[in-house]
Amino acid sequence: MKKLIRGLLDFQRHTLPSYRATFARLAKGQCPDCLFISCSDSRVVPNLLVSTDPGDLFTVRNVGNLVPPARPGGQPSADRGEAAAIEFSLGFLPIEDVVVCGHSSCGAMKAILAGGAVDGAPNLEQWLAHGAPSIKKLRENTSRVGEGLPDADRLSQLNVLEQLEHLKTYPIVRDRLAAGTLRLHGWWFDIGAAQVHAYRDDLGRFVPIDEAEGDRLLTSLTN
């Protein structure tokens, strides 16, 4: 807590002056163009990874970057928090892109890989059950996704792709995709290398977003 208080004071003394105009504008409302779904892991800091300012990202963070699928009628199959964030951001904000970002050495993936049982944490155990389709993909996987990685990291990459499929169970996501007003992206952060990877559907695997890949992605977004 001491670190937080010292950091807050440092922000007020040194950083806030250059952000006063930004916060004055944001006080009137927000207009992010990206919904960023990531893990709650303290080592994953979305705004730091993509160098964004306040107001740029609408973020959803939970253990394992999971998106419980919706039932046929559009109602979520579990906690409504993620569903509410999806509906609000896509229905009331100018969101054009959704990123699901997993990461290496994910504790949630390790727990799911070990069977999903977590002694003394019944809520966590129930939440991790949403990773069951991902572990099934790992056991059946014959693709290049996560090739050469430890099983937990391979599961983490497959889990990103599974959550993208879960997103498509929500009517508002399906409608926006059909209308061509929404794009879905699968990302994966290698913590040790501090490198973000993007899923390439044409290659069937995740690739590092280096200068060349970044230029390719930027070009694809303008076409």
XYZ file of N, CA and C in Angstrom:
669
model
N 0.824 -1.205 0.000
C 0.000 0.000 0.000
C 0.861 1.259 0.000
N 2.014 1.189 0.668
C 2.913 2.344 0.697
C 3.352 2.709 -0.713
N 3.596 1.666 -1.539
C 4.029 1.902 -2.920
C 2.941 2.628 -3.701
N 1.688 2.257 -3.455
C 0.574 2.899 -4.143
C 0.455 4.366 -3.762
N 0.570 4.651 -2.456
C 0.442 6.032 -1.992
C 1.579 6.897 -2.524
N 2.801 6.353 -2.465
C 3.939 7.111 -3.002
C 3.776 7.341 -4.500
N 3.277 6.322 -5.190
C 3.059 6.456 -6.627
C 1.994 7.494 -6.943
N 0.933 7.519 -6.138
C -0.123 8.510 -6.333
C 0.416 9.924 -6.149
N 1.215 10.115 -5.118
C 1.801 11.434 -4.876
C 2.736 11.833 -6.013
N 3.492 10.863 -6.517
C 4.390 11.135 -7.637
C 3.600 11.520 -8.879
N 2.470 10.822 -9.093
C 1.598 11.152 -10.228
C 1.080 12.580 -10.104
N 0.633 12.946 -8.916
C 0.075 14.277 -8.716
C 1.125 15.368 -8.900
N 2.351 15.059 -8.493
C 3.408 16.072 -8.572
C 3.985 16.212 -9.980
N 4.206 15.068 -10.652
C 4.995 15.100 -11.880
C 4.229 14.756 -13.165
N 3.228 13.907 -13.079
C 2.551 13.453 -14.291
C 1.253 14.195 -14.561
N 0.498 14.452 -13.523
C -0.812 15.075 -13.676
C -0.802 16.380 -14.461
N 0.181 17.253 -14.249
C 0.148 18.530 -14.990
C 0.018 18.352 -16.504
N 0.663 17.344 -17.064
C 0.601 17.138 -18.513
C -0.670 16.419 -18.943
N -1.448 15.928 -17.969
C -2.679 15.205 -18.288
C -3.940 15.963 -17.896
N -3.796 17.168 -17.381
C -4.971 17.911 -16.903
C -5.988 18.129 -18.029
N -5.517 18.502 -19.186
C -6.421 18.745 -20.314
C -7.117 17.451 -20.739
N -6.375 16.339 -20.681
C -6.955 15.039 -21.051
C -8.087 14.674 -20.108
N -7.852 14.792 -18.809
C -8.889 14.436 -17.842
C -10.065 15.410 -17.879
N -9.804 16.670 -18.172
C -10.894 17.641 -18.308
C -11.803 17.237 -19.465
N -11.194 16.765 -20.560
C -11.986 16.297 -21.700
C -12.728 15.013 -21.349
N -12.065 14.085 -20.671
C -12.670 12.798 -20.330
C -13.796 12.944 -19.315
N -13.774 14.007 -18.544
C -14.846 14.226 -17.568
C -16.195 14.396 -18.261
N -16.170 14.747 -19.532
C -17.411 14.941 -20.299
C -17.906 13.647 -20.934
N -17.077 12.595 -20.900
C -17.482 11.314 -21.470
C -16.295 10.564 -22.031
N -16.519 9.296 -22.350
C -15.449 8.479 -22.899
C -15.792 8.033 -24.322
N -14.761 7.808 -25.131
C -14.986 7.324 -26.500
C -13.863 6.387 -26.936
N -13.629 5.315 -26.177
C -12.609 4.341 -26.584
C -13.055 3.593 -27.833
N -12.099 3.147 -28.635
C -12.453 2.412 -29.842
C -12.072 0.932 -29.761
N -11.585 0.492 -28.585
C -11.173 -0.902 -28.435
C -11.612 -1.458 -27.089
N -12.211 -2.633 -27.121
C -12.496 -3.408 -25.909
C -11.353 -4.389 -25.744
N -10.648 -4.298 -24.634
C -9.462 -5.122 -24.388
C -9.749 -6.067 -23.226
N -9.797 -7.369 -23.511
C -10.098 -8.391 -22.501
C -8.811 -9.126 -22.170
N -8.377 -9.007 -20.922
C -7.110 -9.631 -20.543
C -7.219 -10.255 -19.162
N -6.142 -10.904 -18.765
C -6.086 -11.568 -17.466
C -5.838 -10.541 -16.353
N -6.268 -10.891 -15.145
C -6.042 -10.012 -13.993
C -4.606 -10.041 -13.509
N -3.798 -10.925 -14.052
C -2.403 -11.089 -13.637
C -1.699 -9.732 -13.558
N -1.019 -9.502 -12.446
C -0.382 -8.200 -12.212
C 0.739 -7.891 -13.199
N 1.214 -8.918 -13.886
C 2.319 -8.712 -14.836
C 1.837 -8.259 -16.210
N 0.532 -8.281 -16.411
C -0.050 -7.879 -17.693
C -0.697 -6.509 -17.518
N -0.125 -5.500 -18.141
C -0.615 -4.118 -18.000
C -0.966 -3.588 -19.391
N -2.241 -3.711 -19.800
C -2.629 -3.354 -21.171
C -2.173 -1.975 -21.625
N -2.420 -0.941 -20.827
C -2.066 0.418 -21.261
C -0.566 0.585 -21.455
N 0.224 -0.145 -20.649
C 1.676 -0.077 -20.803
C 2.105 -0.770 -22.085
N 1.513 -1.939 -22.365
C 1.906 -2.728 -23.536
C 1.655 -1.983 -24.835
N 0.545 -1.248 -24.899
C 0.180 -0.593 -26.167
C 0.304 0.925 -26.108
N 0.924 1.423 -25.062
C 1.212 2.862 -24.934
C -0.020 3.722 -25.156
N -1.098 3.419 -24.439
C -2.324 4.182 -24.583
C -2.547 5.117 -23.408
N -3.338 6.139 -23.652
C -3.673 7.120 -22.622
C -5.017 6.775 -21.983
N -5.345 7.426 -20.859
C -6.681 7.259 -20.291
C -7.742 7.566 -21.339
N -8.773 6.747 -21.385
C -9.848 6.954 -22.343
C -9.700 6.190 -23.640
N -8.542 5.553 -23.866
C -8.297 4.862 -25.132
C -8.826 3.428 -25.147
N -8.778 2.764 -23.999
C -9.182 1.360 -23.923
C -10.334 1.171 -22.952
N -11.311 0.350 -23.344
C -12.327 -0.121 -22.407
C -11.873 -1.522 -22.025
N -11.492 -1.722 -20.765
C -10.835 -2.968 -20.371
C -11.716 -3.841 -19.505
N -11.589 -5.148 -19.736
C -12.202 -6.165 -18.892
C -11.084 -7.109 -18.476
N -10.908 -7.264 -17.176
C -9.845 -8.142 -16.690
C -10.440 -9.156 -15.723
N -10.078 -10.413 -15.908
C -10.503 -11.453 -14.981
C -9.480 -12.577 -14.981
N -9.621 -13.496 -14.076
C -8.686 -14.613 -13.969
C -8.788 -15.482 -15.217
N -7.714 -15.517 -15.998
C -7.668 -16.369 -17.174
C -8.222 -15.758 -18.438
N -8.530 -14.446 -18.432
C -9.147 -13.760 -19.591
C -10.231 -14.619 -20.234
N -11.175 -15.053 -19.396
C -12.256 -15.926 -19.852
C -13.509 -15.124 -20.199
N -14.241 -15.597 -21.185
C -15.511 -14.998 -21.586
C -16.561 -16.107 -21.548
N -17.355 -16.197 -20.472
C -18.391 -17.232 -20.432
C -19.317 -17.097 -21.636
N -19.578 -18.184 -22.350
C -20.443 -18.084 -23.534
C -21.874 -17.758 -23.162
N -22.583 -17.172 -24.106
C -23.994 -16.855 -23.897
C -24.845 -18.044 -24.320
N -26.000 -18.162 -23.689
C -26.965 -19.188 -24.092
C -27.646 -18.729 -25.382
N -28.411 -19.609 -26.027
C -29.056 -19.246 -27.294
C -29.850 -17.941 -27.250
N -30.457 -17.629 -26.098
C -31.236 -16.401 -25.991
C -30.405 -15.167 -25.734
N -29.083 -15.339 -25.589
C -28.198 -14.207 -25.357
C -27.839 -13.985 -23.906
N -28.447 -14.756 -22.994
C -28.136 -14.621 -21.578
C -26.813 -15.319 -21.268
N -25.974 -14.731 -20.430
C -24.687 -15.358 -20.114
C -24.873 -16.652 -19.329
N -23.949 -17.556 -19.501
C -24.018 -18.840 -18.812
C -23.430 -18.769 -17.408
N -22.887 -17.623 -17.035
C -22.282 -17.471 -15.703
C -22.444 -16.029 -15.243
N -21.489 -15.560 -14.456
C -21.510 -14.192 -13.937
C -21.803 -13.204 -15.070
N -22.625 -12.192 -14.789
C -23.055 -11.256 -15.819
C -22.080 -10.094 -16.042
N -21.027 -10.051 -15.263
C -20.102 -8.934 -15.379
C -19.503 -8.789 -16.762
N -18.969 -9.900 -17.308
C -18.365 -9.852 -18.638
C -19.423 -9.536 -19.695
N -20.603 -10.166 -19.568
C -21.678 -9.931 -20.531
C -22.113 -8.471 -20.519
N -22.210 -7.889 -19.334
C -22.608 -6.483 -19.215
C -21.571 -5.576 -19.877
N -20.297 -5.886 -19.675
C -19.235 -5.078 -20.282
C -19.264 -5.180 -21.793
N -19.529 -6.378 -22.312
C -19.609 -6.573 -23.760
C -20.766 -5.766 -24.331
N -21.933 -5.888 -23.708
C -23.113 -5.180 -24.205
C -22.945 -3.664 -24.116
N -22.412 -3.193 -22.994
C -22.256 -1.745 -22.835
C -21.245 -1.187 -23.825
N -20.083 -1.816 -23.899
C -19.026 -1.269 -24.757
C -19.394 -1.314 -26.233
N -20.012 -2.413 -26.677
C -20.340 -2.551 -28.096
C -21.643 -1.837 -28.465
N -22.488 -1.625 -27.479
C -23.769 -0.992 -27.764
C -23.807 0.500 -27.523
N -22.910 1.012 -26.672
C -23.002 2.419 -26.282
C -21.703 3.204 -26.438
N -20.646 2.533 -26.864
C -19.370 3.208 -27.082
C -18.907 2.950 -28.516
N -18.049 3.797 -29.055
C -17.616 3.640 -30.450
C -16.551 2.560 -30.641
N -16.806 1.387 -30.092
C -15.849 0.287 -30.174
C -15.862 -0.323 -31.572
N -14.696 -0.444 -32.158
C -14.563 -1.057 -33.481
C -13.771 -2.359 -33.431
N -13.007 -2.559 -32.354
C -12.159 -3.736 -32.253
C -12.237 -4.340 -30.849
N -12.153 -5.662 -30.794
C -12.091 -6.373 -29.518
C -10.840 -7.234 -29.522
N -10.024 -7.083 -28.500
C -8.813 -7.885 -28.346
C -8.976 -8.791 -27.131
N -8.735 -10.081 -27.320
C -8.615 -11.010 -26.192
C -7.135 -11.331 -26.069
N -6.559 -11.021 -24.926
C -5.111 -11.160 -24.747
C -4.787 -12.113 -23.596
N -4.192 -13.246 -23.933
C -3.699 -14.171 -22.921
C -2.224 -13.902 -22.666
N -1.599 -14.742 -21.866
C -0.182 -14.512 -21.569
C 0.508 -15.788 -21.113
N 1.818 -15.746 -21.146
C 2.624 -16.890 -20.721
C 2.576 -17.059 -19.201
N 2.909 -18.255 -18.755
C 3.006 -18.560 -17.320
C 1.750 -18.148 -16.559
N 0.584 -18.404 -17.158
C -0.690 -18.008 -16.553
C -1.108 -19.014 -15.483
N -1.310 -18.522 -14.278
C -1.704 -19.405 -13.175
C -3.029 -20.083 -13.420
N -3.952 -19.372 -14.068
C -5.262 -19.952 -14.362
C -5.117 -21.129 -15.311
N -4.278 -20.982 -16.338
C -4.071 -22.062 -17.297
C -3.395 -23.256 -16.632
N -2.465 -22.988 -15.724
C -1.799 -24.077 -15.012
C -2.792 -24.843 -14.145
N -3.714 -24.107 -13.503
C -4.725 -24.750 -12.664
C -5.683 -25.575 -13.517
N -6.106 -25.043 -14.658
C -6.992 -25.777 -15.561
C -6.301 -27.022 -16.076
N -5.026 -26.907 -16.399
C -4.241 -28.033 -16.905
C -4.115 -29.128 -15.849
N -4.100 -28.703 -14.571
C -3.974 -29.663 -13.470
C -5.306 -30.273 -13.060
N -6.375 -29.908 -13.748
C -7.681 -30.491 -13.448
C -8.713 -29.493 -12.990
N -8.299 -28.281 -12.675
C -9.241 -27.230 -12.309
C -9.678 -27.202 -10.863
N -9.221 -28.136 -10.065
C -9.591 -28.150 -8.642
C -8.684 -27.201 -7.864
N -9.298 -26.339 -7.048
C -8.527 -25.379 -6.253
C -9.041 -25.453 -4.820
N -8.293 -26.089 -3.959
C -8.717 -26.259 -2.561
C -8.934 -24.913 -1.882
N -10.061 -24.777 -1.205
C -10.348 -23.577 -0.437
C -10.786 -22.395 -1.267
N -11.013 -22.582 -2.571
C -11.430 -21.468 -3.437
C -12.544 -21.937 -4.361
N -13.738 -22.176 -3.811
C -14.835 -22.723 -4.626
C -15.275 -21.808 -5.761
N -15.232 -20.498 -5.539
C -15.630 -19.576 -6.604
C -14.623 -19.585 -7.748
N -13.348 -19.625 -7.397
C -12.305 -19.699 -8.413
C -12.417 -21.006 -9.195
N -12.670 -22.082 -8.477
C -12.791 -23.380 -9.128
C -13.952 -23.391 -10.123
N -15.068 -22.790 -9.720
C -16.228 -22.742 -10.604
C -15.944 -21.857 -11.822
N -15.226 -20.766 -11.595
C -14.891 -19.861 -12.693
C -13.984 -20.554 -13.710
N -12.994 -21.293 -13.216
C -12.041 -21.958 -14.107
C -12.700 -23.042 -14.951
N -13.886 -23.462 -14.552
C -14.608 -24.462 -15.352
C -14.901 -23.948 -16.755
N -14.895 -22.626 -16.924
C -15.119 -22.063 -18.255
C -13.933 -22.329 -19.179
N -12.857 -22.847 -18.617
C -11.702 -23.198 -19.442
C -11.768 -24.613 -19.972
N -12.847 -25.345 -19.650
C -12.967 -26.735 -20.092
C -12.883 -26.882 -21.619
N -13.565 -26.033 -22.395
C -13.441 -26.169 -23.855
C -12.008 -25.965 -24.348
N -11.244 -25.143 -23.638
C -9.862 -24.878 -24.052
C -8.986 -26.093 -23.793
N -9.177 -26.751 -22.658
C -8.377 -27.945 -22.363
C -8.739 -29.063 -23.328
N -9.999 -29.087 -23.748
C -10.413 -30.067 -24.755
C -9.695 -29.804 -26.072
N -9.573 -28.534 -26.432
C -8.850 -28.179 -27.646
C -7.389 -28.596 -27.554
N -6.792 -28.444 -26.375
C -5.389 -28.822 -26.203
C -5.211 -30.315 -26.435
N -6.106 -31.097 -25.868
C -5.985 -32.555 -25.993
C -6.243 -33.040 -27.404
N -7.075 -32.292 -28.126
C -7.406 -32.698 -29.492
C -6.594 -31.948 -30.541
N -5.812 -30.982 -30.099
C -5.184 -30.053 -31.027
C -4.148 -30.723 -31.926
N -4.303 -30.480 -33.213
C -3.324 -30.938 -34.193
C -2.810 -29.762 -35.021
N -3.153 -28.542 -34.593
C -2.740 -27.343 -35.324
C -1.350 -26.904 -34.867
N -0.912 -25.788 -35.399
C 0.403 -25.242 -35.056
C 0.324 -24.262 -33.891
N -0.858 -24.055 -33.356
C -1.019 -23.099 -32.257
C -0.222 -23.564 -31.043
N 0.684 -22.725 -30.591
C 1.475 -23.038 -29.407
C 2.537 -24.090 -29.615
N 2.828 -24.395 -30.849
C 3.802 -25.441 -31.154
C 5.148 -25.141 -30.499
N 5.690 -26.108 -29.742
C 6.985 -25.952 -29.098
C 6.949 -25.283 -27.736
N 5.788 -24.802 -27.309
C 5.665 -24.147 -26.004
C 5.318 -25.168 -24.924
N 5.576 -24.836 -23.662
C 5.095 -25.697 -22.565
C 3.578 -25.825 -22.647
N 3.045 -26.919 -22.112
C 1.613 -27.172 -22.238
C 0.751 -26.023 -21.710
N 1.144 -25.415 -20.593
C 0.336 -24.328 -20.026
C 0.300 -23.130 -20.968
N 1.408 -22.838 -21.626
C 1.440 -21.714 -22.559
C 0.687 -22.055 -23.840
N 0.799 -23.302 -24.266
C 0.035 -23.714 -25.445
C -1.461 -23.626 -25.156
N -1.836 -24.062 -23.952
C -3.231 -23.949 -23.540
C -3.660 -22.493 -23.511
N -2.798 -21.616 -23.045
C -3.111 -20.193 -22.963
C -3.412 -19.622 -24.351
N -2.639 -20.018 -25.356
C -2.898 -19.530 -26.716
C -4.205 -20.101 -27.265
N -4.428 -21.393 -27.049
C -5.678 -21.998 -27.505
C -6.874 -21.381 -26.788
N -6.664 -21.018 -25.535
C -7.732 -20.405 -24.750
C -8.137 -19.056 -25.325
N -7.177 -18.293 -25.834
C -7.500 -17.018 -26.477
C -8.448 -17.254 -27.650
N -8.138 -18.248 -28.462
C -8.978 -18.533 -29.626
C -10.359 -19.016 -29.199
N -10.415 -19.785 -28.117
C -11.708 -20.265 -27.625
C -12.569 -19.117 -27.123
N -11.957 -18.138 -26.464
C -12.735 -17.000 -25.958
C -13.263 -16.138 -27.099
N -12.533 -16.083 -28.201
C -13.048 -15.376 -29.372
C -14.313 -16.050 -29.887
N -14.333 -17.391 -29.831
C -15.538 -18.118 -30.231
C -16.672 -17.860 -29.246
N -16.347 -17.765 -27.961
C -17.368 -17.469 -26.948
C -17.974 -16.090 -27.200
N -17.143 -15.134 -27.598
C -17.655 -13.801 -27.894
C -18.730 -13.842 -28.973
N -18.541 -14.719 -29.939
C -19.477 -14.805 -31.061
C -20.825 -15.389 -30.661
N -20.947 -15.893 -29.430
C -22.248 -16.392 -28.969
C -23.151 -15.261 -28.511
N -22.611 -14.040 -28.390
C -23.409 -12.897 -27.959
C -24.055 -12.238 -29.180
N -25.358 -12.030 -29.146
C -26.060 -11.450 -30.293
C -25.451 -10.142 -30.782
N -25.060 -9.273 -29.868
C -24.526 -7.979 -30.287
C -23.207 -8.139 -31.034
N -22.420 -9.142 -30.654
C -21.163 -9.406 -31.365
C -21.451 -9.965 -32.748
N -22.352 -10.935 -32.816
C -22.709 -11.517 -34.118
C -23.265 -10.454 -35.065
N -24.123 -9.600 -34.529
C -24.735 -8.562 -35.371
C -23.681 -7.581 -35.896
N -22.778 -7.175 -35.017
C -21.742 -6.221 -35.424
C -20.779 -6.851 -36.428
N -20.454 -8.122 -36.243
C -19.577 -8.811 -37.190
C -20.251 -8.928 -38.554
N -21.522 -9.283 -38.531
C -22.268 -9.423 -39.789
C -22.368 -8.099 -40.529
N -22.446 -7.011 -39.766
C -22.555 -5.678 -40.371
C -21.195 -5.125 -40.806
N -20.133 -5.817 -40.437
C -18.799 -5.365 -40.799
C -18.311 -4.186 -39.989
N -18.885 -3.989 -38.784
C -18.505 -2.839 -37.950
C -17.680 -3.246 -36.728
N -17.225 -4.504 -36.724
C -16.457 -4.986 -35.572
C -15.416 -5.986 -36.049
N -14.232 -5.913 -35.428
C -13.166 -6.872 -35.711
C -12.733 -7.521 -34.400
N -12.428 -8.826 -34.441
C -11.949 -9.570 -33.278
C -10.482 -9.933 -33.481
N -9.702 -9.808 -32.408
C -8.268 -10.079 -32.488
C -7.830 -10.953 -31.317
N -6.970 -11.926 -31.602
C -6.393 -12.759 -30.560
C -4.935 -12.399 -30.353
N -4.590 -11.974 -29.144
C -3.209 -11.624 -28.803
C -2.722 -12.496 -27.653
N -1.402 -12.594 -27.559
C -0.780 -13.376 -26.481
C 0.529 -12.706 -26.089
N 0.706 -12.472 -24.792
C 1.867 -11.746 -24.283
C 2.866 -12.705 -23.655
N 4.061 -12.744 -24.211
C 5.169 -13.518 -23.634
C 5.848 -12.630 -22.604
N 5.613 -12.929 -21.337
C 6.099 -12.048 -20.273
C 7.624 -11.954 -20.263
N 8.306 -13.096 -20.343
C 9.765 -13.100 -20.255
C 10.431 -12.293 -21.349
N 9.879 -12.357 -22.543
C 10.437 -11.623 -23.679
C 9.817 -10.245 -23.833
N 8.768 -9.953 -23.041
C 8.028 -8.693 -23.159
C 7.587 -8.476 -24.604
N 7.074 -9.544 -25.221
C 6.697 -9.520 -26.626
C 5.244 -9.947 -26.804
N 4.478 -9.119 -27.501
C 3.086 -9.456 -27.805
C 3.032 -10.180 -29.149
N 2.246 -11.251 -29.188
C 2.035 -12.021 -30.408
C 0.579 -11.870 -30.849
N 0.349 -11.921 -32.142
C -1.006 -11.850 -32.696
C -1.300 -13.143 -33.449
N -2.546 -13.582 -33.374
C -2.917 -14.788 -34.108
C -3.104 -14.461 -35.574
N -2.442 -15.244 -36.432
C -2.575 -15.109 -37.870
C -3.418 -16.266 -38.384
N -4.633 -15.965 -38.795
C -5.519 -17.016 -39.273
C -4.958 -17.694 -40.516
N -4.269 -16.930 -41.355
C -3.718 -17.505 -42.585
C -2.566 -18.456 -42.312
N -1.893 -18.278 -41.181
C -0.793 -19.153 -40.802
C -1.207 -20.208 -39.778
N -2.337 -19.962 -39.100
C -2.810 -20.896 -38.088
C -1.972 -20.895 -36.831
N -1.352 -19.761 -36.510
C -0.528 -19.674 -35.305
C -0.346 -18.210 -34.894
N 0.221 -18.032 -33.702
C 0.528 -16.697 -33.205
C 1.929 -16.291 -33.681
N 2.069 -15.040 -34.059
C 3.373 -14.532 -34.498
C 3.689 -13.257 -33.729
N 4.979 -12.993 -33.462
C 5.345 -11.765 -32.740
C 4.963 -10.518 -33.545
N 4.450 -9.512 -32.836
C 4.155 -8.242 -33.502
C 5.433 -7.401 -33.491
N 6.313 -7.686 -34.461
C 7.521 -6.891 -34.627
C 7.223 -5.764 -35.623
N 8.238 -5.065 -36.064
C 8.014 -3.943 -36.972
C 7.306 -4.381 -38.257
N 7.765 -5.493 -38.842
C 7.181 -5.957 -40.092
C 5.731 -6.391 -39.904
N 5.481 -7.145 -38.839
C 4.118 -7.614 -38.588
C 3.211 -6.445 -38.213
N 3.748 -5.498 -37.461
C 2.968 -4.324 -37.107
C 2.554 -3.537 -38.347
N 3.483 -3.373 -39.291
C 3.156 -2.674 -40.536
C 2.097 -3.433 -41.324
N 2.199 -4.773 -41.336
C 1.213 -5.582 -42.055
C -0.163 -5.416 -41.430
N -0.226 -5.447 -40.095
C -1.502 -5.279 -39.401
C -2.097 -3.903 -39.665
N -1.268 -2.878 -39.623
C -1.758 -1.520 -39.873
C -2.305 -1.391 -41.293
N -1.631 -2.004 -42.231
C -2.097 -1.970 -43.614
C -3.438 -2.673 -43.766
N -3.573 -3.817 -43.078
C -4.829 -4.584 -43.178
C -5.993 -3.816 -42.588
N -5.739 -2.971 -41.612
C -6.809 -2.207 -40.973
C -7.268 -1.025 -41.831
N -6.433 -0.607 -42.760
C -6.794 0.533 -43.606
C -7.394 0.094 -44.941
N -7.338 -1.205 -45.205
C -7.887 -1.723 -46.475
C -9.388 -1.987 -46.358
